[in-house]
Coordinates of C-alpha atoms in Angstrom, one line a residue:
M2 CA 22.8 -44.2 0.8
K3 CA 19.5 -44.8 -1.3
H4 CA 17.3 -43.6 2.3
Y5 CA 20.2 -40.9 2.4
L6 CA 19.5 -39.2 -1.1
V7 CA 15.9 -40.0 -0.4
F8 CA 15.5 -37.9 2.4
I9 CA 17.8 -34.8 0.3
L10 CA 15.0 -35.0 -2.2
L11 CA 12.5 -34.5 -0.4
T12 CA 13.8 -32.0 1.1
S13 CA 15.0 -30.0 -2.2
L14 CA 11.7 -29.8 -3.1
C15 CA 10.0 -29.0 0.0
M16 CA 12.8 -25.6 0.6
G17 CA 11.9 -25.2 -4.0
G18 CA 8.3 -24.4 -2.9
F19 CA 7.2 -27.3 -4.5
A20 CA 5.5 -29.1 -1.4
Q21 CA 4.5 -25.8 -0.6
N22 CA 2.2 -23.0 -3.3
S23 CA 5.3 -20.6 -3.8
K24 CA 3.5 -17.2 -2.8
K25 CA 3.1 -14.4 -5.3
A26 CA 2.1 -10.9 -5.2
I27 CA 0.3 -8.4 -7.0
F28 CA -1.0 -5.1 -6.5
V29 CA -2.4 -1.9 -8.9
I30 CA -3.5 1.7 -8.8
V31 CA -6.2 2.1 -11.0
D32 CA -6.1 6.7 -11.2
G33 CA -8.7 8.3 -9.5
I34 CA -11.6 6.1 -9.1
S35 CA -13.9 7.9 -6.2
A36 CA -15.9 4.3 -4.3
D37 CA -19.6 5.4 -5.7
V38 CA -18.6 5.3 -9.2
I39 CA -17.4 1.8 -8.8
E40 CA -19.9 1.2 -7.2
K41 CA -22.7 2.1 -9.3
L42 CA -21.0 0.5 -12.6
N43 CA -21.0 -2.4 -14.3
T44 CA -16.8 -4.2 -13.1
P45 CA -17.6 -7.6 -14.3
A46 CA -14.2 -8.3 -13.5
L47 CA -13.4 -6.3 -9.7
D48 CA -16.7 -8.4 -9.3
A49 CA -14.8 -12.2 -9.9
I50 CA -12.0 -10.9 -7.8
A51 CA -14.1 -9.8 -4.8
R52 CA -16.1 -13.0 -5.2
E53 CA -13.0 -14.7 -4.4
G54 CA -11.9 -12.0 -1.0
G55 CA -13.9 -8.8 -1.1
Y56 CA -14.9 -5.5 -2.0
A57 CA -14.4 -2.4 1.1
R58 CA -14.6 1.4 0.6
A59 CA -11.9 2.9 1.9
H60 CA -9.8 6.0 2.3
V61 CA -6.7 8.0 1.4
G62 CA -6.1 11.6 3.2
G63 CA -4.6 10.4 6.3
E64 CA -5.9 12.0 9.2
K65 CA -8.5 14.9 7.8
G66 CA -7.2 18.1 10.3
G67 CA -4.5 16.3 12.1
Y68 CA -0.4 16.1 11.9
S69 CA -1.4 13.0 9.3
E70 CA -3.6 15.1 6.5
T71 CA -2.3 14.4 3.5
P72 CA -3.5 15.6 0.4
T73 CA -5.7 13.5 -2.4
I74 CA -3.1 13.8 -5.0
S75 CA -2.1 11.3 -7.1
A76 CA 1.9 10.1 -6.2
V77 CA 1.3 10.8 -2.7
G78 CA -1.2 8.1 -1.8
Y79 CA 0.9 5.6 -4.3
N80 CA 3.8 6.6 -2.1
S81 CA 1.4 5.8 1.0
L82 CA 0.4 2.7 -0.1
L83 CA 4.0 1.9 -1.3
T84 CA 5.4 2.4 2.8
G85 CA 2.2 2.1 4.4
T86 CA 3.1 6.1 6.2
W87 CA 1.3 8.9 5.6
V88 CA 2.8 12.5 4.0
N89 CA 4.0 13.4 7.7
K90 CA 6.4 10.7 7.0
H91 CA 7.1 9.9 3.2
N92 CA 7.3 13.2 2.6
V93 CA 5.6 13.0 -1.3
W94 CA 3.3 15.9 -1.0
D95 CA 3.1 16.0 -4.8
N96 CA 3.5 15.2 -7.9
D97 CA 6.4 16.8 -8.3
I98 CA 8.0 14.1 -6.1
A99 CA 10.5 16.5 -5.4
A100 CA 12.6 14.5 -1.9
P101 CA 10.9 11.3 -0.6
N102 CA 12.5 10.6 2.7
Y103 CA 13.3 6.7 1.5
N104 CA 13.9 6.1 5.9
Y105 CA 10.3 5.0 4.8
W106 CA 10.7 1.5 3.2
T107 CA 8.7 0.8 -0.1
I108 CA 7.3 -3.4 0.3
F109 CA 10.1 -3.6 -2.7
R110 CA 13.3 -3.0 -0.3
F111 CA 11.4 -4.8 2.7
L112 CA 11.2 -7.7 0.1
E113 CA 14.6 -7.4 -1.1
E114 CA 16.9 -7.0 1.7
Q115 CA 14.8 -9.9 3.6
Y116 CA 15.1 -11.9 0.4
P117 CA 17.5 -11.0 -2.4
G118 CA 17.0 -13.9 -4.5
K119 CA 12.8 -12.7 -5.5
K120 CA 11.7 -11.5 -8.1
T121 CA 10.4 -7.6 -8.7
A122 CA 8.6 -5.7 -11.7
V123 CA 6.7 -2.7 -12.6
F124 CA 4.4 -2.1 -15.3
S125 CA 4.0 1.5 -15.3
S126 CA 2.4 4.4 -17.4
W127 CA 4.6 6.8 -15.2
E128 CA 8.5 5.8 -15.0
D129 CA 8.2 8.5 -11.9
N130 CA 7.2 6.0 -10.0
R131 CA 9.9 3.8 -10.5
T132 CA 13.0 6.0 -10.4
K133 CA 11.2 8.2 -8.5
L134 CA 9.1 6.4 -5.5
V135 CA 10.8 2.8 -5.3
G136 CA 13.6 4.5 -6.4
E137 CA 15.5 2.4 -8.4
N138 CA 19.0 2.9 -8.1
L139 CA 19.7 5.4 -5.7
S140 CA 22.0 5.5 -3.0
A141 CA 19.8 6.1 -0.4
T142 CA 17.5 3.4 -1.1
G143 CA 20.0 0.8 -1.0
N144 CA 20.3 0.7 -4.6
I145 CA 17.6 -1.1 -4.8
K146 CA 17.4 -2.9 -8.1
L147 CA 14.1 -4.2 -9.8
D148 CA 14.1 -7.1 -12.4
Y149 CA 12.2 -6.2 -14.2
H150 CA 10.1 -3.3 -15.5
F151 CA 8.2 -1.5 -18.5
D152 CA 7.5 2.3 -18.4
G153 CA 8.3 5.5 -19.8
L154 CA 6.1 5.6 -22.6
E155 CA 4.8 8.5 -21.4
L156 CA 7.9 10.3 -23.1
D157 CA 7.8 8.2 -26.1
T158 CA 6.0 10.9 -28.2
I159 CA 6.8 9.1 -31.6
N160 CA 4.7 5.9 -31.3
Y161 CA 2.6 7.5 -28.1
P162 CA 2.0 11.3 -29.8
H163 CA 0.0 12.9 -27.3
D164 CA -3.4 14.5 -28.6
K165 CA -5.6 16.3 -27.3
S166 CA -8.0 13.5 -26.7
R167 CA -5.6 11.9 -24.9
D168 CA -6.1 8.9 -25.7
F169 CA -2.6 8.4 -26.3
M170 CA -2.7 7.3 -22.6
H171 CA -5.1 4.5 -22.5
R172 CA -2.9 3.2 -25.4
I173 CA 0.1 3.3 -23.1
D174 CA -2.6 1.5 -20.5
E175 CA -2.6 -0.9 -23.0
A176 CA 0.6 -1.5 -23.5
V177 CA 1.6 -1.8 -20.0
V178 CA -1.3 -4.0 -18.5
N179 CA -0.6 -6.4 -22.0
N180 CA 3.2 -6.3 -21.1
A181 CA 2.1 -7.6 -17.4
V182 CA -0.2 -10.5 -18.8
E183 CA 2.6 -11.5 -20.8
H184 CA 5.6 -10.9 -18.3
I185 CA 3.2 -12.7 -15.4
K186 CA 2.0 -15.3 -17.8
K187 CA 5.8 -16.7 -18.0
E188 CA 8.3 -15.4 -15.2
A189 CA 5.6 -14.8 -12.5
P190 CA 7.3 -12.0 -10.5
D191 CA 7.4 -12.6 -6.8
L192 CA 6.2 -9.0 -6.2
S193 CA 4.8 -6.8 -8.7
W194 CA 3.4 -3.0 -9.1
V195 CA 0.6 -1.9 -12.0
Y196 CA -0.2 1.3 -12.7
L197 CA -2.4 3.0 -15.4
E198 CA -3.5 6.2 -15.6
Y199 CA -6.5 6.9 -18.3
T200 CA -8.9 7.2 -15.5
D201 CA -7.7 10.0 -14.0
D202 CA -7.3 12.1 -17.5
M203 CA -10.8 10.9 -18.3
G204 CA -12.1 12.6 -14.8
H205 CA -10.4 15.9 -14.8
M206 CA -11.5 16.2 -18.7
Y207 CA -15.3 15.1 -18.4
G208 CA -15.7 14.8 -14.5
D209 CA -18.7 13.0 -14.0
S210 CA -19.7 11.9 -17.5
E211 CA -20.0 8.8 -19.9
Q212 CA -16.4 9.1 -21.1
F213 CA -15.0 8.7 -17.4
Y214 CA -17.7 5.9 -17.2
K215 CA -16.3 4.4 -20.1
A216 CA -13.2 4.3 -18.8
V217 CA -13.9 3.0 -15.8
A218 CA -15.1 0.5 -17.7
M219 CA -12.3 -0.1 -19.9
M220 CA -10.3 -0.4 -16.8
D221 CA -12.5 -3.1 -16.0
D222 CA -11.6 -4.7 -19.2
Q223 CA -7.6 -4.2 -18.5
M224 CA -8.1 -6.3 -15.0
G225 CA -9.8 -8.8 -16.0
R226 CA -6.8 -9.5 -18.3
L227 CA -4.7 -9.5 -15.2
W228 CA -6.6 -11.9 -13.6
Q229 CA -6.9 -14.4 -16.3
A230 CA -2.7 -14.0 -16.3
I231 CA -2.7 -14.9 -12.3
Q232 CA -5.8 -17.8 -13.0
Y233 CA -3.1 -19.3 -15.6
R234 CA 0.2 -18.8 -13.2
K235 CA -2.5 -21.0 -10.1
Q236 CA -3.8 -23.4 -12.5
N237 CA -0.3 -24.2 -14.7
F238 CA 2.1 -23.6 -11.9
K239 CA 0.2 -24.0 -8.6
E240 CA 1.2 -20.7 -7.2
D241 CA -0.6 -18.8 -4.4
W242 CA -1.6 -15.4 -5.4
V243 CA -3.3 -12.5 -3.8
I244 CA -3.9 -9.3 -6.3
Y245 CA -4.9 -5.8 -4.3
I246 CA -6.3 -3.1 -6.7
T247 CA -7.0 0.3 -5.2
T248 CA -7.6 3.7 -6.8
D249 CA -5.1 6.7 -4.9
H250 CA -7.7 8.8 -4.5
G251 CA -11.9 10.3 -5.2
R252 CA -13.1 13.5 -7.2
D253 CA -14.8 16.3 -5.7
A254 CA -18.8 16.5 -5.2
Q255 CA -19.2 19.3 -7.4
S256 CA -17.7 18.2 -10.9
G257 CA -15.8 15.1 -10.3
K258 CA -12.9 16.9 -12.5
H259 CA -10.7 18.1 -9.4
H260 CA -8.9 16.4 -6.7
G261 CA -6.6 17.6 -3.9
G262 CA -8.7 18.8 -1.1
Q263 CA -10.4 16.9 1.9
S264 CA -13.6 16.3 1.3
D265 CA -15.4 13.1 2.3
R266 CA -15.2 11.9 -2.1
E267 CA -12.0 12.8 -2.9
R268 CA -10.9 10.8 0.5
S269 CA -13.9 7.9 -0.7
T270 CA -11.0 5.4 -2.4
W271 CA -11.9 1.7 -2.2
I272 CA -9.9 -1.9 -2.1
V273 CA -11.1 -5.3 -4.6
T274 CA -9.1 -8.5 -3.7
N275 CA -8.6 -12.3 -3.3
A276 CA -7.1 -12.3 0.1
K277 CA -8.0 -15.6 2.2
G278 CA -8.6 -14.3 5.7
L279 CA -10.1 -10.9 5.8
N280 CA -10.5 -9.5 8.9
N281 CA -12.8 -7.2 10.2
Y282 CA -11.2 -4.4 10.2
F283 CA -10.9 -4.8 6.2
K284 CA -15.3 -5.5 6.4
T285 CA -16.8 -2.7 8.5
G286 CA -13.3 -0.4 9.5
N287 CA -13.3 1.8 6.6
P288 CA -9.1 0.5 5.9
G289 CA -6.5 3.1 4.2
V290 CA -4.4 2.9 1.6
V291 CA -1.0 2.3 3.6
D292 CA -2.8 -0.9 4.9
I293 CA -2.1 -2.5 1.6
M294 CA 1.1 -2.4 2.2
P295 CA 1.6 -4.7 5.8
S296 CA -1.4 -6.9 4.3
I297 CA 1.4 -7.9 1.1
A298 CA 3.9 -7.7 3.5
N299 CA 2.3 -10.3 5.8
F300 CA 1.5 -13.1 2.9
L301 CA 4.2 -13.0 1.6
N302 CA 6.3 -14.0 5.0
I303 CA 8.4 -10.2 5.3
S304 CA 9.7 -10.0 8.5
I305 CA 9.7 -6.3 9.2
P306 CA 12.1 -5.4 11.8
R307 CA 10.5 -4.2 14.6
E308 CA 11.7 -0.7 14.9
R309 CA 10.3 -0.1 11.1
L310 CA 7.5 -1.6 12.1
M311 CA 6.7 1.0 14.7
E312 CA 6.5 3.2 12.2
I313 CA 4.0 2.0 10.4
D314 CA 0.2 3.5 9.8
G315 CA -1.0 0.7 8.9
M316 CA -2.5 -2.4 9.4
P317 CA -3.2 -6.4 7.9
L318 CA -6.1 -6.0 5.8
T319 CA -5.9 -10.3 7.0
G320 CA -5.6 -12.0 9.9
K321 CA -6.3 -11.0 13.2
L322 CA -6.2 -7.5 14.8
Y323 CA -6.5 -6.9 18.7
A324 CA -6.6 -3.0 18.3
T325 CA -7.2 -0.5 15.8
T326 CA -8.5 3.4 16.1
A327 CA -5.2 4.8 18.5
D328 CA -6.1 8.7 19.9
I329 CA -3.5 10.3 21.9
S330 CA -3.8 14.0 23.5
L331 CA -1.8 16.3 25.9
L332 CA -3.2 18.1 28.9
N333 CA -1.3 19.2 32.1
N334 CA 1.0 17.2 31.4
K335 CA -0.9 13.7 31.3
L336 CA -1.1 12.0 27.7
R337 CA -4.7 10.2 27.3
I338 CA -4.3 7.5 25.0
T339 CA -7.0 5.4 23.6
W340 CA -7.7 2.4 21.5
K341 CA -10.7 0.6 20.3
A342 CA -9.9 -3.1 21.9
L343 CA -10.9 -6.2 19.0
E344 CA -9.7 -8.6 21.6
K345 CA -10.4 -8.5 24.9
K346 CA -8.3 -10.5 26.6
G347 CA -4.5 -9.8 26.0
N348 CA -1.8 -6.2 27.2
A349 CA -1.4 -3.2 26.1
K350 CA 2.1 -1.9 26.3
I351 CA 2.6 1.6 26.0
W352 CA 5.6 3.1 24.1
L353 CA 6.9 6.6 24.5
S354 CA 9.4 8.5 22.8
T355 CA 10.1 12.1 22.5
T356 CA 12.6 12.5 19.8
N357 CA 12.1 11.3 16.3
H358 CA 16.0 10.2 14.8
F359 CA 14.0 8.0 12.2
K360 CA 12.8 10.3 10.5
E361 CA 16.8 11.2 9.7
G362 CA 17.7 7.5 9.3
G363 CA 18.4 7.6 13.3
K364 CA 17.4 5.7 15.9
D365 CA 14.7 6.4 18.7
E366 CA 14.3 5.1 22.1
Y367 CA 11.0 4.0 23.2
I368 CA 10.7 3.9 27.0
L369 CA 8.0 1.7 27.9
Q370 CA 5.6 3.6 30.1
A371 CA 2.8 1.2 30.9
T372 CA 1.1 -2.0 30.1
V373 CA -2.5 -2.2 30.8
P374 CA -4.9 -5.0 30.0
L375 CA -6.5 -4.2 26.5
A376 CA -10.1 -4.1 27.1
K377 CA -9.2 -1.2 29.4
Q378 CA -9.1 0.8 25.6
E379 CA -7.3 3.8 27.7
A380 CA -3.7 5.0 29.6
I381 CA -3.3 7.6 31.4
I382 CA 0.5 8.8 31.1
D383 CA 2.5 11.1 33.4
V384 CA 5.1 13.0 31.5
S385 CA 5.5 15.8 34.1
K386 CA 9.4 14.1 34.5
L387 CA 9.7 13.9 30.0
P388 CA 9.1 17.9 29.1
S389 CA 8.8 18.3 25.5
S390 CA 7.0 20.3 22.7
F391 CA 7.0 16.2 20.9
Y392 CA 5.8 13.0 21.9
K393 CA 5.5 9.5 19.5
V394 CA 3.2 6.8 20.8
V395 CA 3.3 3.3 20.1
I396 CA 0.6 1.0 21.7
E397 CA 1.6 -2.6 20.9
T398 CA -0.9 -5.5 21.4
P399 CA 0.0 -8.9 21.0
G400 CA -0.7 -9.4 17.1
N401 CA 0.0 -5.5 15.8
M402 CA 1.1 -1.9 16.4
L403 CA -0.8 1.4 16.9
N404 CA 1.4 4.8 16.3
R405 CA 0.3 8.5 16.9
W406 CA 2.9 11.3 17.0
V407 CA 1.1 14.4 19.7
A408 CA 2.5 17.9 19.4
E409 CA 2.4 20.1 22.8
R410 CA -0.2 23.2 22.1
K411 CA 0.8 26.1 21.3

């Protein structure tokens, strides 16, 4: 009996996370800071985090001129991060957030579906992030319920009167960060989102200016406080934390006051993380905001169902990738599918569907068309017997999937 009790105790300790550090993830969106601004200013807190992981130039905006071209607008970028998809899928086209397509799940829903006991939190300077994008308590999101939130202060005009200088927005960001720091130190949610707005306000008001740069310095100080809270948890509770910090869009090249278009600077963003095992795609591949969601999912050991994985546009920024940079063209009833092979061994399976029922919550039937060596980096598929004006193609490699759409030219 004594040995049996020892066995039970050891088993419960392992299952409780004492034998293996529990994993916690936090992602931060600081609004409207193009990569060139981050790179030229002094950002000691971001630098300290990047020294443990890395810094990368990144992009938003989908494929410029292609079917996934995505407005470089705030809520649009937030939802691309949350869902790992571009606007042609998640359907948030502007800050009105009129009709999100909740069939493309957020990272919060993936976590809640697989691990209903894990804790989630949102700390935000804009309430719509929780109520409309995450879609808390909506039937369309499976009535997802966050364990904690701190937001809505922008609606409190008594304590935060809306002055023309928008100093109130900085005070709201400060309250959001302070609350996040306190809650993380005490409760350590398994998945947290922090959103701060003030930098974008200063960009809109002053463009490339000392006022904007001062706001970026304030943001860096805020990231330092968040980082200290994470260090406190790591040191005192032996937890394994990852943080991803990014922005939702850049700024126009002429004045720095505007965004929304597809200029290089408006599409230009960045990612700072302490993540271990960052791959070459992160380091040299110009990753997208859509890549953060699958990276967090991997870290938190979230198993994304196959039919949903085939819809995600992003790729993990850690671990081994087998292929990137898929492209597809349709000419004379032939699909030419290409990719960039990162590994020479193994095969690529080419799956094809002529429907997009997933968009409405249904299922698409994918038919295996070919299996070719990864190193070939190309497959030609005759679709004369599958006539359609629309094709969805998934390239399945041993380690990751790539997806593309193509429509017949009129």
